[in-house]
Coordinates of C-alpha atoms in Angstrom, one line a residue:
X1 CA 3.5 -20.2 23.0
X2 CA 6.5 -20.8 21.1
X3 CA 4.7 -20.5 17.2
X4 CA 3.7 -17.0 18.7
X5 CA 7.3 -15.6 18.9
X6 CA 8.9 -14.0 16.4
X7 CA 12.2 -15.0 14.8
X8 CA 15.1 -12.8 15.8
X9 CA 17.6 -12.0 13.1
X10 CA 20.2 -9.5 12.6
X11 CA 18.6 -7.1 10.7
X12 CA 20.7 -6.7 7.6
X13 CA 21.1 -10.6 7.1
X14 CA 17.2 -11.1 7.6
X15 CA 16.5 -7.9 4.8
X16 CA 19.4 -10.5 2.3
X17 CA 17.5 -13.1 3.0
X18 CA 13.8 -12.4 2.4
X19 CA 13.7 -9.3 0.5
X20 CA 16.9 -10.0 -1.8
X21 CA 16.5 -13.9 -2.1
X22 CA 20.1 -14.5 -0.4
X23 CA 20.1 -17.7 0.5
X24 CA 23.5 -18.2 1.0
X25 CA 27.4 -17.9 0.1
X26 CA 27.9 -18.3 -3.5
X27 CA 31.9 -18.9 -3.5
X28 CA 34.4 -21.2 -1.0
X29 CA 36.8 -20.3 1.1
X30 CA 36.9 -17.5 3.9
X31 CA 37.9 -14.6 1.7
X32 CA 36.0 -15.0 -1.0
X33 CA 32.7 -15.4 1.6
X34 CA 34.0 -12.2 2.9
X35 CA 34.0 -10.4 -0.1
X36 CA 30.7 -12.0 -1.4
X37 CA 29.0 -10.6 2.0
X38 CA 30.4 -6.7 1.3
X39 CA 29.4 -6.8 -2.2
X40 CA 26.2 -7.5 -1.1
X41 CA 26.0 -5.4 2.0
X42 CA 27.3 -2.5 -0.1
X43 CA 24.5 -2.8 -2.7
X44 CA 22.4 -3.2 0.4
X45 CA 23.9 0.4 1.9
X46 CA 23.8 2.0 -1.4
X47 CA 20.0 1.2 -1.7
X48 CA 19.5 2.4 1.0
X49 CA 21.3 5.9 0.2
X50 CA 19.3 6.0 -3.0
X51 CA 16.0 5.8 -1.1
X52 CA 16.5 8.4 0.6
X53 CA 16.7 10.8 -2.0

């Protein structure tokens, strides 16, 4: 029963994961992880923009 449930992730972390290859932060510290996750959730938006014209 428990191989047949699915995994539950937030959305946008789960499409930076398996569709982008995120695996993880890149830099140290908590600013710098900050920034690193906008820059990637702004390509991420601005993908998504794109698509849709």
């Amino acid at each position: 029963m428990y191989k047949k449930r699915a995994p539950i992730t937030e959305s946008i972390f789960g499409v930076l994961k398996t569709g982008r290859n995120y695996n993880g932060l890149k830099r140290l510290g908590k600013r710098k992880c900050i920034v690193d996750l906008n820059i990637e959730a702004t390509i991420h938006n601005i993908k998504i923009i794109h698509k849709k014209k």
